[in-house]
Coordinates of C-alpha atoms in Angstrom, one line a residue:
M1 CA 13.2 -16.6 35.8
G2 CA 9.5 -17.1 35.3
N3 CA 7.7 -20.1 33.7
R4 CA 7.2 -18.2 30.5
D5 CA 11.0 -17.3 30.2
I6 CA 11.9 -20.9 30.9
F7 CA 9.5 -22.1 28.2
N8 CA 10.8 -19.6 25.6
S9 CA 14.4 -20.5 26.5
R10 CA 13.8 -24.2 26.1
N11 CA 12.0 -23.7 22.7
S12 CA 14.4 -21.1 21.4
A13 CA 16.0 -21.7 18.0
F14 CA 19.4 -21.6 19.7
S15 CA 18.4 -24.2 22.4
P16 CA 19.9 -27.7 22.3
H17 CA 16.8 -29.0 24.1
R18 CA 14.6 -28.1 21.2
L19 CA 16.8 -30.0 18.8
R20 CA 17.0 -33.0 21.1
D21 CA 13.2 -33.1 21.5
W22 CA 12.8 -32.9 17.7
E23 CA 15.3 -35.8 17.2
M24 CA 13.4 -37.9 19.8
G25 CA 10.1 -37.3 18.0
F26 CA 8.4 -35.5 20.8
Q27 CA 5.4 -33.5 19.9
K28 CA 5.8 -29.7 20.1
P29 CA 3.9 -28.1 22.9
I30 CA 1.5 -25.3 22.3
G31 CA 3.3 -22.0 21.8
A32 CA 6.6 -23.6 20.7
D33 CA 6.4 -22.1 17.3
D34 CA 5.9 -18.6 18.8
A35 CA 8.8 -19.1 21.1
M36 CA 11.1 -20.2 18.3
A37 CA 10.0 -17.3 16.1
K38 CA 10.5 -14.8 18.9
S39 CA 14.1 -16.1 19.4
L40 CA 14.9 -15.7 15.8
Y41 CA 13.4 -12.2 15.3
C42 CA 14.6 -10.8 18.6
G43 CA 18.1 -12.1 17.7
M44 CA 18.2 -10.2 14.4
K45 CA 21.5 -8.3 14.3
P46 CA 23.4 -6.5 11.5
I47 CA 26.0 -8.9 10.1
A48 CA 27.2 -7.2 6.8
S49 CA 26.8 -4.0 4.8
W50 CA 27.5 -2.6 1.4
E51 CA 28.3 0.9 0.1
S52 CA 29.0 2.1 -3.4
D53 CA 32.7 2.9 -4.2
N54 CA 32.2 6.3 -5.8
T55 CA 35.7 6.3 -7.0
R56 CA 35.0 3.4 -9.4
T57 CA 31.3 3.5 -10.1
P58 CA 28.8 6.4 -10.3
P59 CA 27.0 7.1 -6.9
T60 CA 23.8 5.2 -6.4
G61 CA 22.0 7.8 -4.3
G62 CA 19.2 6.7 -2.0
V63 CA 18.0 3.0 -2.0
F64 CA 14.3 3.5 -2.6
N65 CA 13.3 -0.1 -2.8
L66 CA 14.6 -3.6 -2.1
E67 CA 13.2 -6.8 -3.6
F68 CA 14.2 -10.5 -3.3
S69 CA 13.5 -13.0 -6.1
P70 CA 10.8 -15.6 -5.2
D71 CA 13.5 -18.2 -4.3
G72 CA 15.5 -15.7 -2.3
S73 CA 18.6 -16.2 -4.5
L74 CA 18.8 -12.6 -5.7
L75 CA 18.4 -9.1 -4.2
V76 CA 17.7 -6.1 -6.4
A77 CA 18.0 -2.5 -5.2
A78 CA 16.2 0.4 -6.9
C79 CA 18.3 3.5 -6.5
E80 CA 17.8 7.2 -6.7
K81 CA 20.6 7.8 -9.4
K82 CA 18.8 5.8 -12.1
S83 CA 20.6 2.6 -11.3
L84 CA 19.8 -1.0 -10.4
Q85 CA 22.2 -3.0 -8.0
I86 CA 21.9 -6.8 -8.0
F87 CA 23.3 -8.8 -5.0
D88 CA 23.9 -12.4 -3.9
P89 CA 22.0 -12.3 -0.5
L90 CA 24.2 -15.0 1.1
T91 CA 27.6 -13.6 0.2
H92 CA 26.5 -9.9 0.4
Q93 CA 28.4 -9.3 -2.8
R94 CA 27.2 -7.2 -5.8
T95 CA 27.0 -9.4 -8.9
H96 CA 25.7 -6.8 -11.4
C97 CA 25.1 -3.1 -11.8
V98 CA 22.9 -1.3 -14.4
T99 CA 23.9 2.4 -14.2
E100 CA 21.3 3.8 -16.6
A101 CA 18.3 1.6 -16.0
H102 CA 16.0 4.6 -16.3
S103 CA 16.3 8.2 -17.1
D104 CA 15.2 9.2 -13.6
C105 CA 14.9 7.8 -10.1
V106 CA 14.0 4.1 -9.9
N107 CA 11.1 3.6 -7.5
C108 CA 10.1 0.0 -7.4
V109 CA 11.2 -3.5 -8.3
K110 CA 8.8 -6.5 -8.7
F111 CA 9.7 -10.1 -9.7
L112 CA 7.3 -11.8 -12.0
D113 CA 9.0 -15.1 -11.8
A114 CA 12.5 -16.5 -10.9
R115 CA 14.2 -14.8 -13.9
M116 CA 12.1 -11.8 -15.0
F117 CA 11.4 -8.6 -13.0
A118 CA 9.9 -5.2 -13.7
T119 CA 11.0 -1.7 -12.6
C120 CA 9.2 1.6 -12.5
S121 CA 10.6 5.1 -12.4
D122 CA 9.9 8.8 -12.2
D123 CA 10.5 8.9 -15.9
T124 CA 6.9 7.6 -16.2
T125 CA 8.0 4.3 -17.8
V126 CA 8.0 0.7 -16.7
A127 CA 10.8 -1.6 -17.8
L128 CA 11.0 -5.4 -18.1
W129 CA 14.3 -7.2 -17.3
D130 CA 15.7 -10.7 -17.6
V131 CA 18.4 -11.6 -14.9
R132 CA 20.2 -13.8 -17.5
N133 CA 21.0 -10.8 -19.6
M134 CA 21.1 -7.4 -17.9
K135 CA 22.9 -5.6 -20.6
K136 CA 19.6 -4.4 -22.1
K137 CA 16.0 -4.2 -20.9
I138 CA 13.5 -6.5 -22.6
R139 CA 11.0 -3.7 -23.2
S140 CA 9.9 -0.3 -22.0
L141 CA 6.2 0.2 -21.3
L142 CA 4.8 3.7 -22.0
G143 CA 1.4 4.8 -20.8
H144 CA 1.6 6.7 -17.5
L145 CA 1.8 10.5 -17.6
R146 CA 3.5 11.0 -14.2
W147 CA 5.8 9.2 -11.8
V148 CA 5.1 5.4 -11.5
K149 CA 5.1 4.2 -7.9
S150 CA 3.8 0.7 -7.8
I151 CA 4.1 -2.6 -9.7
E152 CA 2.1 -5.7 -9.0
F153 CA 1.7 -9.0 -10.8
S154 CA -1.6 -10.9 -10.9
V155 CA -0.8 -14.6 -10.9
K156 CA -4.4 -15.3 -11.6
D157 CA -4.7 -13.2 -14.7
K158 CA -1.1 -13.2 -15.8
L159 CA -1.3 -9.4 -16.0
L160 CA 1.2 -6.7 -14.8
V161 CA -0.6 -4.0 -12.8
T162 CA 1.0 -0.6 -12.4
S163 CA -0.1 2.7 -10.8
G164 CA 1.3 6.2 -10.7
L165 CA 0.8 9.7 -9.4
D166 CA -1.2 10.4 -12.5
G167 CA -4.0 8.6 -10.7
S168 CA -4.2 5.8 -13.2
I169 CA -4.0 2.0 -12.8
Y170 CA -3.0 0.1 -15.9
T171 CA -2.9 -3.6 -16.7
W172 CA -0.4 -5.0 -19.1
D173 CA -0.6 -8.3 -20.9
I174 CA 3.1 -9.2 -21.1
N175 CA 2.3 -12.3 -23.3
S176 CA 0.5 -10.3 -26.0
Y177 CA 2.9 -8.3 -28.2
T178 CA 1.9 -5.9 -31.0
E179 CA 4.1 -4.0 -33.5
C180 CA 4.5 -1.1 -31.1
N181 CA 4.5 -2.7 -27.6
L182 CA 2.3 -4.6 -25.2
V183 CA -1.5 -4.5 -25.0
Y184 CA -2.6 -2.4 -22.0
Q185 CA -5.8 -1.0 -20.5
R186 CA -6.5 1.7 -17.9
V187 CA -8.8 0.0 -15.4
F188 CA -9.3 2.7 -12.8
H189 CA -8.5 6.4 -12.2
T190 CA -8.6 8.7 -9.1
S191 CA -6.7 11.9 -8.7
S192 CA -5.5 11.2 -5.2
L193 CA -4.0 7.7 -5.8
M194 CA -0.8 6.9 -4.0
R195 CA -0.1 3.1 -4.0
C196 CA -1.8 0.0 -5.3
R197 CA -1.3 -3.5 -4.0
L198 CA -2.7 -7.0 -4.8
S199 CA -3.2 -9.8 -2.3
P200 CA -1.1 -12.9 -2.9
D201 CA -4.0 -14.7 -4.5
A202 CA -4.9 -11.6 -6.6
R203 CA -8.5 -11.7 -5.3
K204 CA -8.2 -8.3 -3.6
M205 CA -6.8 -5.0 -4.7
V206 CA -5.9 -2.4 -2.0
L207 CA -5.4 1.3 -2.8
C208 CA -4.2 4.1 -0.6
T209 CA -4.6 7.8 -1.3
T210 CA -3.4 11.2 -0.3
G211 CA -6.8 11.9 1.3
G212 CA -6.4 9.4 4.2
L213 CA -8.4 6.7 2.6
I214 CA -7.8 3.0 2.0
I215 CA -9.9 1.4 -0.7
I216 CA -10.4 -2.4 -0.9
I217 CA -11.7 -4.1 -4.0
H218 CA -13.0 -7.5 -3.0
D219 CA -13.4 -10.4 -5.4
L220 CA -11.2 -8.7 -8.0
N221 CA -11.9 -9.3 -11.7
L222 CA -9.4 -7.2 -13.7
S223 CA -11.2 -8.0 -17.0
T224 CA -14.4 -6.2 -15.9
L225 CA -12.9 -3.7 -13.4
A226 CA -12.8 -0.8 -15.9
Q227 CA -16.5 -1.3 -16.8
D228 CA -17.7 -1.9 -13.2
L229 CA -16.0 1.2 -11.8
H230 CA -16.5 3.5 -14.8
G231 CA -17.2 7.0 -13.5
F232 CA -16.8 6.2 -9.8
K233 CA -15.1 9.0 -7.9
P234 CA -13.8 7.9 -4.4
N235 CA -13.1 11.5 -3.3
L236 CA -16.7 12.5 -4.1
Y237 CA -18.1 9.5 -2.3
K238 CA -16.0 10.2 0.8
L239 CA -17.1 13.9 0.7
M240 CA -20.7 12.7 0.8
Q241 CA -19.9 10.5 3.8
M242 CA -18.1 13.3 5.7
S243 CA -20.7 16.0 5.0
K244 CA -23.6 13.6 5.5
Q245 CA -25.3 15.4 2.5
L246 CA -26.6 13.3 -0.3
I247 CA -24.6 14.0 -3.6
P248 CA -26.7 12.3 -6.3
I249 CA -23.7 11.8 -8.7
A250 CA -21.9 9.9 -5.9
A251 CA -24.9 8.0 -4.5
M252 CA -25.6 6.5 -7.9
Y253 CA -22.5 4.2 -7.3
D254 CA -23.8 2.9 -3.9
H255 CA -24.3 -0.5 -5.5
L256 CA -20.6 -1.0 -5.7
F257 CA -20.5 -1.3 -1.9
D258 CA -23.3 -3.9 -1.6
S259 CA -22.2 -6.9 0.4
T260 CA -24.1 -9.3 -2.0
R261 CA -22.0 -8.1 -5.0
K262 CA -20.1 -11.0 -6.5
E263 CA -17.2 -9.2 -8.2
N264 CA -15.3 -5.9 -7.7
R265 CA -17.0 -4.9 -4.5
I266 CA -15.7 -1.7 -3.0
E267 CA -15.0 -1.1 0.7
F268 CA -13.6 2.1 2.2
V269 CA -11.4 2.0 5.3
S270 CA -10.9 5.3 7.1
D271 CA -10.6 4.5 10.8
F272 CA -7.2 5.4 12.4
P273 CA -5.9 5.8 16.0
D274 CA -6.9 8.7 18.2
G275 CA -4.5 11.5 17.5
N276 CA -3.9 10.3 13.9
D277 CA -5.9 12.2 11.4
A278 CA -4.4 10.4 8.5
E279 CA -3.9 12.4 5.4
V280 CA -1.1 11.1 3.1
I281 CA -0.9 7.2 3.2
S282 CA 2.5 6.9 1.5
A283 CA 3.4 3.2 2.0
L284 CA 1.3 0.1 1.7
Q285 CA 2.0 -3.7 2.0
I286 CA -0.2 -6.8 2.1
H287 CA 0.1 -9.6 4.6
P288 CA 1.7 -12.8 3.1
Q289 CA -1.6 -14.6 3.7
G290 CA -3.7 -11.7 2.6
W291 CA -5.1 -11.2 6.1
S292 CA -4.3 -7.5 6.6
A293 CA -2.9 -4.3 5.1
L294 CA 0.1 -2.6 6.6
S295 CA 0.3 1.1 5.9
R296 CA 2.3 4.2 7.0
N297 CA 0.7 7.6 7.0
L298 CA 1.3 11.3 7.8
S299 CA -1.4 13.0 9.8
H300 CA -2.9 16.3 9.0
E301 CA -0.3 19.1 8.4
D302 CA 2.5 16.5 9.0
R303 CA 1.9 16.6 12.8
S304 CA 2.8 12.9 13.3
E305 CA 3.6 9.7 11.5
W306 CA 2.0 6.4 12.1
T307 CA 2.1 2.7 11.2
C308 CA -1.3 0.9 11.1
I309 CA -2.6 -2.6 10.4
H310 CA -6.1 -2.9 9.1
D311 CA -8.1 -6.1 8.6
I312 CA -9.0 -6.6 4.9
Q313 CA -10.6 -10.0 5.1
P314 CA -14.2 -10.1 3.8
E315 CA -16.7 -10.4 6.6
D316 CA -19.0 -13.4 6.8
A317 CA -21.8 -13.2 4.3
C318 CA -25.1 -12.4 5.9
P319 CA -28.6 -11.5 4.6
T320 CA -28.7 -8.3 6.6
K321 CA -28.3 -5.0 4.8
P322 CA -25.0 -3.2 5.1
T323 CA -24.5 -0.5 7.7
R324 CA -26.3 2.7 6.8
D325 CA -27.8 5.7 8.4
T326 CA -30.6 4.4 10.5
S327 CA -32.8 7.5 10.1
A328 CA -36.0 7.4 8.0
P329 CA -35.7 7.6 4.2
P330 CA -36.5 11.0 2.6
P331 CA -40.1 11.7 1.5
R332 CA -41.2 10.6 -2.0
R333 CA -41.1 14.1 -3.4
N334 CA -37.5 14.4 -2.4
M335 CA -36.6 11.1 -4.0
R336 CA -38.4 12.3 -7.2
R337 CA -36.3 15.5 -7.1
F338 CA -33.1 13.5 -6.7
R339 CA -34.0 11.3 -9.7
L340 CA -34.9 14.4 -11.7
H341 CA -31.5 15.9 -10.8
L342 CA -29.7 12.8 -12.1
R343 CA -31.4 13.2 -15.5
L344 CA -30.3 16.8 -15.8
R345 CA -26.9 17.7 -17.2
P346 CA -24.5 19.0 -14.5
S347 CA -23.5 22.6 -14.6
R348 CA -20.5 23.5 -16.9
T349 CA -18.3 24.9 -14.2
E350 CA -18.9 22.1 -11.6
T351 CA -18.9 18.9 -13.7
A352 CA -17.7 19.8 -17.1
A353 CA -15.5 16.7 -16.8
A354 CA -17.8 14.6 -14.7
P355 CA -18.0 11.3 -16.5
S356 CA -21.3 10.3 -17.9
E357 CA -22.4 6.8 -18.7
A358 CA -22.2 7.5 -22.4
D359 CA -18.5 8.4 -22.3
P360 CA -16.4 5.8 -24.0
E361 CA -14.1 3.7 -21.9
P362 CA -10.4 3.8 -22.9
E363 CA -9.8 0.8 -25.2
P364 CA -6.8 -1.5 -24.8
G365 CA -4.0 -0.6 -27.2
P366 CA -0.2 -0.7 -27.7
S367 CA 1.9 1.4 -25.4
G368 CA 4.0 3.0 -28.0
A369 CA 5.1 6.6 -28.2
A370 CA 2.8 7.5 -31.0
A371 CA -0.2 6.1 -29.2
S372 CA 0.7 8.0 -26.1
A373 CA 1.0 11.3 -28.0
T374 CA -2.3 10.7 -29.7
S375 CA -4.0 10.0 -26.4
R376 CA -2.7 13.3 -25.0
L377 CA -4.2 15.3 -27.9
S378 CA -7.5 13.4 -28.2
P379 CA -10.8 14.4 -26.7
Q380 CA -10.4 11.5 -24.2
G381 CA -7.1 13.0 -23.1
L382 CA -8.7 16.4 -22.6
S383 CA -11.6 14.7 -20.7
S384 CA -9.1 13.0 -18.5
I385 CA -7.4 16.3 -17.6
Q386 CA -10.8 17.8 -16.9
N387 CA -11.7 14.9 -14.7
D388 CA -8.5 15.5 -12.7
L389 CA -9.4 19.2 -12.3
W390 CA -12.9 18.2 -11.2
E391 CA -11.6 15.7 -8.7
A392 CA -9.0 18.2 -7.5
S393 CA -11.8 20.7 -6.8
I394 CA -13.6 18.1 -4.7
T395 CA -10.4 17.4 -2.8
V396 CA -9.9 21.1 -2.1
K397 CA -13.5 21.3 -0.8
Q398 CA -12.8 18.3 1.4
N399 CA -9.6 19.9 2.8
R400 CA -11.4 23.2 3.4
M401 CA -14.0 21.3 5.4
L402 CA -11.2 19.6 7.5
Q403 CA -9.5 23.0 8.0
D404 CA -12.8 24.5 9.2
I405 CA -13.2 21.6 11.6
Y406 CA -9.7 22.2 13.0
S407 CA -10.1 25.9 13.2
S408 CA -13.4 25.6 15.0
T409 CA -12.2 23.2 17.7
T410 CA -9.9 23.6 20.6
P411 CA -6.9 21.3 21.0
S412 CA -6.9 19.1 24.0
T413 CA -4.2 19.2 26.7
S414 CA -2.4 16.4 24.9
G415 CA -2.0 18.6 21.8
H416 CA -4.2 16.4 19.6
Y417 CA -7.4 17.7 18.0
P418 CA -10.6 15.8 18.6
R419 CA -11.6 13.5 15.7
E420 CA -15.3 13.6 16.2
V421 CA -17.1 16.7 15.2
I422 CA -20.7 17.5 16.0
I423 CA -22.5 18.2 12.7
D424 CA -25.6 20.3 12.5
K425 CA -28.7 17.9 12.4
C426 CA -31.3 20.5 11.6
V427 CA -32.1 18.7 8.3
S428 CA -35.6 17.5 8.4
S429 CA -34.9 14.2 6.7
K430 CA -31.7 12.3 6.4
P431 CA -30.9 10.4 3.2
F432 CA -29.4 6.9 3.2
I433 CA -25.6 7.4 3.4
R434 CA -23.4 4.3 3.8
Q435 CA -20.8 4.5 6.6
N436 CA -17.5 2.7 6.8
K437 CA -16.8 -0.1 9.2
D438 CA -14.0 -0.1 11.7
R439 CA -11.1 -2.2 10.4
L440 CA -8.2 -1.0 12.5
L441 CA -6.4 -3.8 14.4
Y442 CA -3.0 -2.5 15.5
Y443 CA -1.0 0.8 15.3
I444 CA 2.1 2.5 16.6
E445 CA 3.4 6.1 16.3
E446 CA 6.7 6.5 14.4
T447 CA 9.4 9.1 14.4
N448 CA 8.4 12.0 12.2
E449 CA 11.7 12.5 10.2
G450 CA 12.5 13.0 6.6
R451 CA 9.4 14.7 5.4
G452 CA 8.8 14.1 1.7
F453 CA 10.4 10.6 1.6
I454 CA 8.4 7.4 1.5
K455 CA 9.5 4.9 4.1
E456 CA 8.9 1.3 2.8
L457 CA 8.0 -1.0 5.6
C458 CA 7.4 -4.7 5.2
Y459 CA 6.1 -8.0 6.6
S460 CA 8.3 -11.0 7.4
A461 CA 7.7 -14.1 5.3
D462 CA 5.5 -15.7 7.9
G463 CA 3.6 -12.4 8.7
R464 CA 4.5 -12.4 12.4
I465 CA 6.8 -9.3 12.3
V466 CA 6.8 -5.9 10.7
C467 CA 10.0 -4.1 9.9
S468 CA 9.5 -0.3 10.1
P469 CA 12.2 2.3 9.2
F470 CA 12.9 4.4 12.2
G471 CA 15.1 7.4 11.7
C472 CA 18.6 6.1 10.8
G473 CA 17.7 2.6 11.8
M474 CA 14.8 0.2 12.0
R475 CA 12.4 -1.3 14.5
L476 CA 10.9 -4.8 14.5
L477 CA 7.3 -4.7 15.6
A478 CA 5.0 -7.7 16.6
L479 CA 1.3 -8.0 17.5
N480 CA 2.2 -9.1 21.0
Q481 CA 5.3 -10.0 23.1
Q482 CA 5.2 -13.6 22.0
C483 CA 5.3 -12.7 18.2
S484 CA 2.0 -14.6 17.7
E485 CA 0.3 -14.9 14.4
L486 CA -2.9 -12.8 13.7
P487 CA -5.4 -15.7 13.8
H488 CA -4.2 -16.8 17.2
L489 CA -5.0 -13.4 18.8
V490 CA -8.6 -12.7 19.9
Q491 CA -9.7 -9.2 19.5
D492 CA -11.7 -8.1 22.4
S493 CA -14.1 -5.1 22.8
S494 CA -11.2 -2.8 23.9
G495 CA -10.6 -1.9 20.3
P496 CA -7.3 -1.5 18.4
R497 CA -4.1 -2.3 20.2
V498 CA -0.6 -0.8 20.2
M499 CA 2.0 -2.9 18.4
T500 CA 4.9 -4.3 20.5
E501 CA 8.5 -3.5 19.7
V502 CA 10.6 -6.7 19.9
G503 CA 13.8 -5.5 18.4
Q504 CA 15.6 -2.5 17.0
S505 CA 18.8 -1.5 15.3
L506 CA 19.6 2.3 15.5
G507 CA 22.5 4.2 14.2
I508 CA 23.8 1.6 11.7
H509 CA 23.0 3.9 8.8
Q510 CA 24.4 7.4 8.5
D511 CA 21.2 8.7 6.9
L512 CA 17.5 8.1 6.9
V513 CA 16.4 4.5 6.3
V514 CA 13.7 4.5 3.5
S515 CA 13.5 0.8 2.4
S516 CA 13.4 -2.6 4.0
R517 CA 12.6 -6.2 2.9
F518 CA 12.5 -9.7 4.5
S519 CA 13.8 -12.6 2.5
P520 CA 11.0 -15.0 1.4
R521 CA 13.3 -18.0 2.0
Y522 CA 15.8 -17.2 4.8
H523 CA 15.5 -15.5 8.1
M524 CA 17.2 -12.4 6.6
L525 CA 16.4 -8.7 6.6
V526 CA 17.9 -5.9 4.5
T527 CA 17.5 -2.1 4.8
G528 CA 18.6 0.7 2.6
C529 CA 19.1 4.4 3.3
L530 CA 19.4 7.7 1.5
D531 CA 23.2 7.6 1.3
G532 CA 23.1 4.3 -0.6
K533 CA 24.2 2.0 2.2
I534 CA 22.6 -1.5 2.4
V535 CA 22.7 -3.5 5.7
W536 CA 21.9 -7.2 6.1
Y537 CA 20.5 -8.6 9.4
Q538 CA 20.2 -12.2 10.5
P539 CA 19.6 -14.1 13.8
Y540 CA 22.9 -14.2 15.7
S541 CA 23.4 -15.4 19.2
G542 CA 26.9 -14.1 19.7
E543 CA 28.2 -10.6 20.3
D544 CA 27.3 -7.7 17.9
L545 CA 29.4 -7.6 14.8
Y546 CA 28.9 -3.8 14.6

């Protein structure tokens, strides 16, 4: 046994020496916290499970999301068959069941405080619940036009933030009631939106898309976000970056990326591991300290599936200009031509729905059914549809460009396509086009099973461990073999590193695992699968219970 193994054994959570040293008042040696964390997470074993009794209650279907209350005293499961299941995490017993929580699949659960939580569904609604009275929902929020996939709560602004596959992000003031419903506002829209997350301090918003793009909004101010990002099209800006051709209607929003910007500064993250041409980023989680973003993506044409960790911390402020194309700026006559082009109205077929600065921004209003119906028939509603069509055409052009790239290149012996493509540089003068910084820290390839289903991965409460669904089980992933925290690891010039597997539990479920969650209070993990089974895991030094 080496010195490292002896040290880990002595400082293990199950070691009597650690307890004796603590009682004697000895100072912990460097690395003792890592050793104890490693012993706890590596000792995670399944200890209990729950399955619905279909003879007594309606089937639950797949468990799409799991969420603990802030104090860890409750566990809520969002299920495929429109139901909510509430458990006592310590006894593993179901305490309540809501069979018709929504009229379609329940996708997500988010606690606002110890007693109130929100759910969202494929029925396009968001519901508010009180755990003290689950017989009836407090209120239904109407505003989204398609499936709602994400719920966040801004503790700073006391606003509920929701996003859906209609591409819209809404904020809801749950403390301001009207005759119809709550006051809400659409603060951003992009046709390729998949997930939306807030950092724990609500100072950053992170979005992921179906176009392989992670968008970070630094120094978030929800009250001015709609105004600041009015007319901004991420797909169009990314197309300009990829083609290295100046698109005036996209370049006019370059100021949103300026490092000196005080509020709502935009940053694109698009670097992924070699062999991972990320396309659909389906799952997204934020580190408990707000240090990084954890995502899971499918590569181009579903070739492979990957888990990645990207740094989202703002870089040190410096007076230097942001990274741009280093070539000379275009001649004055070209700049005059670009300015002239911006003054002209775009062509009818290309940008009939391209937002102009004169277009009115959607006003806050009640989320009642009448208001929703009016918005669908109003000119603003038609303009929104046209915007989606316009952005969709941009996405199609972008996908065609990627397809041309793949068809014009030859696969390597490893079966992966090269990520870098030589672009014709015959243009006499290059415009200034901002390029994205490398933010990738860690990555690992996953099993590519269950296409079409979102696999919800998660961070542990201390951020040391990632639980990733893996087929009919799960894997526990760490940044290194010692389960160290991110600030204690020095990134060298070798670039991103592969994550380390420190534990796994395979074959416990009979179907694909699609959800996972760590308890915020206890060293406890739960996973849910497509057949409705929920499994609890805790550190256990004895023999396996399964």
